[in-house]
Amino acid sequence: MPDNALLVKLTTIGTGTAAPHAMRVSAAHLVESGHGSGAVRLLLDCGSGAVHRMAALGVDWPSITHVAITHFHADHIADLPVLLMGWRWGQLPARSAPVTIYGPPGTGALIERMAGVYGAWMLAPGFPCTVREFVPDECVRLGEHVTLTAQPVPHTAESVAYSVNDGERRLVYTGDTGVSEALGAWSAGCDLLLAECSLPEPMAVCEHLTPRQAGQLAAQASAHRLVLTHFYPPVEAVDILGDVAECYTGPTVLATDGWSIEF
């Protein structure tokens, strides 16, 4: 392991959905690895409420180095303008460090459309801000030791899952997804699978996972640990862990806003 390596830390900032919830804001998750100038602090999705939730949790949002969005639904991107605005006008001194925003094809056009609503400052926020769109089979290096790769998933036309790997440990984040054998194979052997768990079995739809389907995905991937997120209120009324355990017997966590783990 590199001398400056840190246990990978995951903090689930927002574990909710588009449904307003008293305890859960929309999707956002922070992955941290490394120390000092070589540290990577990657925000996966930036849904509505995420920025103020980070402040409430005491998360060091000014030092985020990278953002990666999975798809273009509001509960995954709505706070991106708020984050950029916070970096420019919400802190003293204003941000000067560079940031890179990753996403599937169409991300650049999305930010241009946002700038048409919120102002052209989004395209030149006062600090170096680069937008990178993933191409098939691309592996992007974040800092010295961490890599980021993407995998298409069945949700919207652009939707992707992400894999974060520091050479020792691997985290896979499904974003929003339906059942996908390809995702299970791509996630094989991951140390932590951060998976959506949207709806109970009677409300199952092809664009999201039920607890049992999340368990099937974790079992197919032989994931070492399963962390569930993206809960619509109806799924919270069922025995999520019991349904997962029908397919997956590894450690399983029902994430809450502010839950974290080092691994």
CSV table of C-alpha atoms in Angstrom, one decimal:
chain,number,residue,atom,x,y,z
A,1,MET,CA,0.0,0.0,0.0
A,2,PRO,CA,1.3,3.5,-0.8
A,3,ASP,CA,2.8,5.3,2.2
A,4,ASN,CA,0.3,8.1,1.9
A,5,ALA,CA,-2.7,5.9,1.6
A,6,LEU,CA,-5.6,6.2,3.9
A,7,LEU,CA,-8.4,3.8,4.6
A,8,VAL,CA,-11.0,4.6,2.0
A,9,LYS,CA,-13.8,6.4,3.8
A,10,LEU,CA,-17.4,6.5,2.6
A,11,THR,CA,-19.9,9.0,4.0
A,12,THR,CA,-23.5,8.7,2.8
A,13,ILE,CA,-24.6,12.4,2.6
A,14,GLY,CA,-28.0,11.9,1.1
A,15,THR,CA,-29.8,8.6,1.1
A,16,GLY,CA,-33.2,9.7,-0.1
A,17,THR,CA,-34.9,10.2,-3.5
A,18,ALA,CA,-37.2,12.7,-5.2
A,19,ALA,CA,-39.8,12.1,-2.4
A,20,PRO,CA,-39.4,14.8,0.3
A,21,HIS,CA,-38.3,13.2,3.5
A,22,ALA,CA,-37.8,14.6,7.0
A,23,MET,CA,-34.6,12.6,7.5
A,24,ARG,CA,-33.2,12.0,4.0
A,25,VAL,CA,-32.1,14.4,1.4
A,26,SER,CA,-31.5,13.3,-2.2
A,27,ALA,CA,-28.6,11.3,-3.5
A,28,ALA,CA,-25.0,12.3,-2.6
A,29,HIS,CA,-22.1,10.2,-1.3
A,30,LEU,CA,-18.5,11.3,-0.4
A,31,VAL,CA,-15.6,8.9,-1.0
A,32,GLU,CA,-12.2,10.0,0.5
A,33,SER,CA,-8.7,8.5,0.1
A,34,GLY,CA,-5.2,9.8,0.7
A,35,HIS,CA,-3.6,12.6,2.5
A,36,GLY,CA,-2.6,16.2,1.9
A,37,SER,CA,-2.1,17.4,-1.6
A,38,GLY,CA,-2.6,13.9,-3.0
A,39,ALA,CA,-6.0,13.4,-1.3
A,40,VAL,CA,-9.0,12.5,-3.4
A,41,ARG,CA,-12.4,13.7,-2.1
A,42,LEU,CA,-14.9,12.5,-4.6
A,43,LEU,CA,-18.6,13.4,-4.4
A,44,LEU,CA,-20.8,10.9,-6.1
A,45,ASP,CA,-24.0,12.7,-7.2
A,46,CYS,CA,-25.2,16.0,-5.8
A,47,GLY,CA,-29.0,15.8,-5.4
A,48,SER,CA,-31.3,18.4,-3.8
A,49,GLY,CA,-30.4,19.3,-0.2
A,50,ALA,CA,-26.9,17.7,-0.4
A,51,VAL,CA,-24.9,20.8,0.1
A,52,HIS,CA,-26.7,22.1,3.2
A,53,ARG,CA,-26.7,18.5,4.5
A,54,MET,CA,-22.9,18.4,4.2
A,55,ALA,CA,-22.7,21.6,6.3
A,56,ALA,CA,-25.1,20.2,8.9
A,57,LEU,CA,-22.9,17.1,9.2
A,58,GLY,CA,-19.7,19.0,9.4
A,59,VAL,CA,-18.4,17.6,6.1
A,60,ASP,CA,-15.5,19.6,4.7
A,61,TRP,CA,-17.3,20.4,1.4
A,62,PRO,CA,-14.8,23.2,0.4
A,63,SER,CA,-12.1,20.5,-0.1
A,64,ILE,CA,-14.0,18.2,-2.5
A,65,THR,CA,-11.7,17.6,-5.4
A,66,HIS,CA,-14.0,15.8,-7.9
A,67,VAL,CA,-17.7,15.3,-8.6
A,68,ALA,CA,-19.1,12.4,-10.6
A,69,ILE,CA,-22.8,12.3,-11.5
A,70,THR,CA,-24.6,9.1,-12.5
A,71,HIS,CA,-27.5,10.6,-14.5
A,72,PHE,CA,-29.5,13.7,-15.0
A,73,HIS,CA,-32.5,13.3,-12.8
A,74,ALA,CA,-33.0,16.3,-10.4
A,75,ASP,CA,-32.6,14.1,-7.2
A,76,HIS,CA,-29.0,13.4,-8.4
A,77,ILE,CA,-27.9,16.8,-9.8
A,78,ALA,CA,-30.1,19.6,-8.5
A,79,ASP,CA,-27.5,20.9,-5.9
A,80,LEU,CA,-24.7,21.0,-8.4
A,81,PRO,CA,-25.3,24.8,-9.0
A,82,VAL,CA,-25.5,25.3,-5.3
A,83,LEU,CA,-22.2,23.6,-4.8
A,84,LEU,CA,-20.5,25.7,-7.5
A,85,MET,CA,-22.0,28.8,-6.1
A,86,GLY,CA,-20.9,27.9,-2.5
A,87,TRP,CA,-17.3,27.4,-3.7
A,88,ARG,CA,-17.3,30.8,-5.4
A,89,TRP,CA,-19.4,33.0,-3.1
A,90,GLY,CA,-20.1,30.9,0.0
A,91,GLN,CA,-16.7,30.8,1.6
A,92,LEU,CA,-13.8,33.2,2.3
A,93,PRO,CA,-11.4,33.1,0.6
A,94,ALA,CA,-13.2,31.8,-2.5
A,95,ARG,CA,-12.1,28.5,-4.0
A,96,SER,CA,-9.0,28.6,-6.1
A,97,ALA,CA,-8.3,24.9,-6.3
A,98,PRO,CA,-9.3,23.1,-9.4
A,99,VAL,CA,-12.2,20.7,-9.6
A,100,THR,CA,-13.3,18.2,-12.2
A,101,ILE,CA,-16.9,17.2,-12.8
A,102,TYR,CA,-17.3,13.7,-14.4
A,103,GLY,CA,-20.4,12.3,-16.0
A,104,PRO,CA,-21.9,10.3,-18.8
A,105,PRO,CA,-22.1,11.7,-22.4
A,106,GLY,CA,-24.3,14.8,-22.3
A,107,THR,CA,-22.9,16.2,-19.0
A,108,GLY,CA,-21.3,19.2,-20.7
A,109,ALA,CA,-24.6,20.1,-22.5
A,110,LEU,CA,-26.4,19.6,-19.2
A,111,ILE,CA,-24.2,22.2,-17.4
A,112,GLU,CA,-24.6,24.6,-20.3
A,113,ARG,CA,-28.3,24.3,-20.0
A,114,MET,CA,-28.0,24.9,-16.3
A,115,ALA,CA,-25.9,28.0,-17.0
A,116,GLY,CA,-28.7,29.2,-19.2
A,117,VAL,CA,-31.0,29.2,-16.2
A,118,TYR,CA,-28.6,30.2,-13.3
A,119,GLY,CA,-26.1,32.4,-15.1
A,120,ALA,CA,-23.0,32.1,-17.3
A,121,TRP,CA,-20.9,32.2,-14.2
A,122,MET,CA,-21.4,28.4,-14.0
A,123,LEU,CA,-19.2,28.0,-17.1
A,124,ALA,CA,-16.5,30.2,-15.5
A,125,PRO,CA,-17.0,29.9,-11.8
A,126,GLY,CA,-13.8,31.7,-10.8
A,127,PHE,CA,-11.6,28.6,-10.2
A,128,PRO,CA,-10.4,25.9,-12.7
A,129,CYS,CA,-13.4,23.7,-13.4
A,130,THR,CA,-13.2,21.0,-16.0
A,131,VAL,CA,-16.1,18.8,-17.3
A,132,ARG,CA,-15.1,15.3,-18.5
A,133,GLU,CA,-17.5,12.9,-20.1
A,134,PHE,CA,-16.8,9.2,-19.9
A,135,VAL,CA,-16.2,7.2,-23.0
A,136,PRO,CA,-16.7,3.4,-23.1
A,137,ASP,CA,-14.1,1.4,-21.2
A,138,GLU,CA,-12.3,4.6,-20.0
A,139,CYS,CA,-10.4,4.5,-16.7
A,140,VAL,CA,-9.7,8.0,-15.2
A,141,ARG,CA,-7.0,8.6,-12.6
A,142,LEU,CA,-7.9,10.8,-9.7
A,143,GLY,CA,-4.8,11.9,-7.9
A,144,GLU,CA,-1.9,9.5,-7.7
A,145,HIS,CA,-3.5,6.3,-6.6
A,146,VAL,CA,-7.3,6.4,-7.2
A,147,THR,CA,-9.0,5.4,-10.4
A,148,LEU,CA,-12.6,5.9,-11.5
A,149,THR,CA,-14.5,3.8,-14.1
A,150,ALA,CA,-18.1,3.8,-15.3
A,151,GLN,CA,-20.5,1.1,-16.4
A,152,PRO,CA,-23.9,1.7,-18.2
A,153,VAL,CA,-26.9,0.7,-16.2
A,154,PRO,CA,-30.6,0.4,-17.1
A,155,HIS,CA,-32.3,3.5,-15.7
A,156,THR,CA,-32.1,6.4,-18.2
A,157,ALA,CA,-30.3,6.4,-21.5
A,158,GLU,CA,-27.3,8.1,-19.9
A,159,SER,CA,-27.2,6.3,-16.5
A,160,VAL,CA,-24.0,4.8,-15.3
A,161,ALA,CA,-22.6,3.2,-12.2
A,162,TYR,CA,-19.1,4.1,-10.8
A,163,SER,CA,-16.2,2.1,-9.5
A,164,VAL,CA,-13.6,3.8,-7.3
A,165,ASN,CA,-10.4,1.9,-6.8
A,166,ASP,CA,-7.3,2.9,-4.9
A,167,GLY,CA,-5.3,-0.2,-5.8
A,168,GLU,CA,-6.2,-2.0,-2.6
A,169,ARG,CA,-9.9,-1.5,-2.2
A,170,ARG,CA,-12.8,-1.1,-4.5
A,171,LEU,CA,-16.1,0.6,-4.0
A,172,VAL,CA,-18.9,0.3,-6.6
A,173,TYR,CA,-21.9,2.8,-6.6
A,174,THR,CA,-24.8,1.7,-8.6
A,175,GLY,CA,-26.5,5.1,-8.9
A,176,ASP,CA,-30.1,4.4,-10.0
A,177,THR,CA,-30.4,1.1,-11.8
A,178,GLY,CA,-32.7,-1.7,-12.7
A,179,VAL,CA,-31.7,-5.4,-12.6
A,180,SER,CA,-28.5,-5.8,-14.6
A,181,GLU,CA,-26.4,-9.0,-14.9
A,182,ALA,CA,-23.7,-6.9,-16.5
A,183,LEU,CA,-23.5,-4.7,-13.5
A,184,GLY,CA,-23.2,-7.7,-11.2
A,185,ALA,CA,-20.4,-9.1,-13.3
A,186,TRP,CA,-18.6,-5.7,-13.5
A,187,SER,CA,-18.9,-5.3,-9.7
A,188,ALA,CA,-17.4,-8.7,-9.0
A,189,GLY,CA,-15.3,-8.9,-5.8
A,190,CYS,CA,-15.9,-5.3,-4.8
A,191,ASP,CA,-15.1,-4.5,-1.1
A,192,LEU,CA,-18.2,-2.3,-0.8
A,193,LEU,CA,-21.3,-2.2,-3.0
A,194,LEU,CA,-23.3,1.0,-2.5
A,195,ALA,CA,-26.6,0.0,-4.1
A,196,GLU,CA,-29.9,1.7,-4.6
A,197,CYS,CA,-32.9,0.1,-2.8
A,198,SER,CA,-35.9,2.1,-4.0
A,199,LEU,CA,-39.1,0.2,-3.7
A,200,PRO,CA,-40.8,-2.8,-2.1
A,201,GLU,CA,-41.6,-5.9,-4.1
A,202,PRO,CA,-45.3,-5.0,-4.7
A,203,MET,CA,-44.2,-1.7,-6.3
A,204,ALA,CA,-41.3,-3.1,-8.4
A,205,VAL,CA,-40.5,-1.3,-11.6
A,206,CYS,CA,-37.8,-2.0,-14.2
A,207,GLU,CA,-35.8,1.2,-13.5
A,208,HIS,CA,-35.1,0.6,-9.8
A,209,LEU,CA,-34.2,-2.2,-7.4
A,210,THR,CA,-36.2,-3.8,-4.6
A,211,PRO,CA,-34.4,-5.1,-1.5
A,212,ARG,CA,-34.4,-8.6,-2.8
A,213,GLN,CA,-33.0,-7.5,-6.2
A,214,ALA,CA,-30.3,-5.5,-4.4
A,215,GLY,CA,-29.4,-8.7,-2.5
A,216,GLN,CA,-29.3,-10.7,-5.7
A,217,LEU,CA,-26.9,-8.1,-7.2
A,218,ALA,CA,-24.6,-8.3,-4.1
A,219,ALA,CA,-24.6,-12.1,-4.3
A,220,GLN,CA,-23.8,-12.1,-8.0
A,221,ALA,CA,-21.0,-9.7,-7.4
A,222,SER,CA,-19.7,-11.6,-4.3
A,223,ALA,CA,-19.5,-8.1,-2.7
A,224,HIS,CA,-17.8,-8.1,0.7
A,225,ARG,CA,-20.2,-5.6,2.1
A,226,LEU,CA,-23.6,-4.2,0.9
A,227,VAL,CA,-24.6,-0.7,1.8
A,228,LEU,CA,-28.2,0.3,0.7
A,229,THR,CA,-29.3,3.8,-0.1
A,230,HIS,CA,-32.0,5.7,-2.2
A,231,PHE,CA,-35.0,4.7,-0.2
A,232,TYR,CA,-38.5,5.8,-1.2
A,233,PRO,CA,-40.8,5.9,1.9
A,234,PRO,CA,-42.8,2.8,1.0
A,235,VAL,CA,-39.7,0.6,1.1
A,236,GLU,CA,-38.9,1.7,4.6
A,237,ALA,CA,-42.1,0.0,5.8
A,238,VAL,CA,-40.9,-3.5,4.8
A,239,ASP,CA,-38.3,-5.8,6.3
A,240,ILE,CA,-35.5,-4.7,4.0
A,241,LEU,CA,-32.8,-6.7,5.7
A,242,GLY,CA,-34.9,-9.8,5.7
A,243,ASP,CA,-35.6,-9.5,2.0
A,244,VAL,CA,-31.9,-9.0,1.2
A,245,ALA,CA,-30.9,-12.0,3.3
A,246,GLU,CA,-32.9,-14.3,1.1
A,247,CYS,CA,-30.2,-13.8,-1.5
A,248,TYR,CA,-27.2,-12.3,0.2
A,249,THR,CA,-25.7,-13.3,3.5
A,250,GLY,CA,-22.9,-10.8,3.8
A,251,PRO,CA,-22.9,-7.7,6.1
A,252,THR,CA,-25.6,-5.3,5.0
A,253,VAL,CA,-26.2,-1.7,6.2
A,254,LEU,CA,-29.3,0.5,5.7
A,255,ALA,CA,-27.5,3.8,5.2
A,256,THR,CA,-28.7,7.1,6.7
A,257,ASP,CA,-27.7,10.6,6.0
A,258,GLY,CA,-24.3,11.1,7.7
A,259,TRP,CA,-23.5,7.4,8.1
A,260,SER,CA,-19.9,6.6,7.4
A,261,ILE,CA,-17.4,3.7,7.2
A,262,GLU,CA,-13.7,3.3,6.7
A,263,PHE,CA,-12.5,0.2,5.0
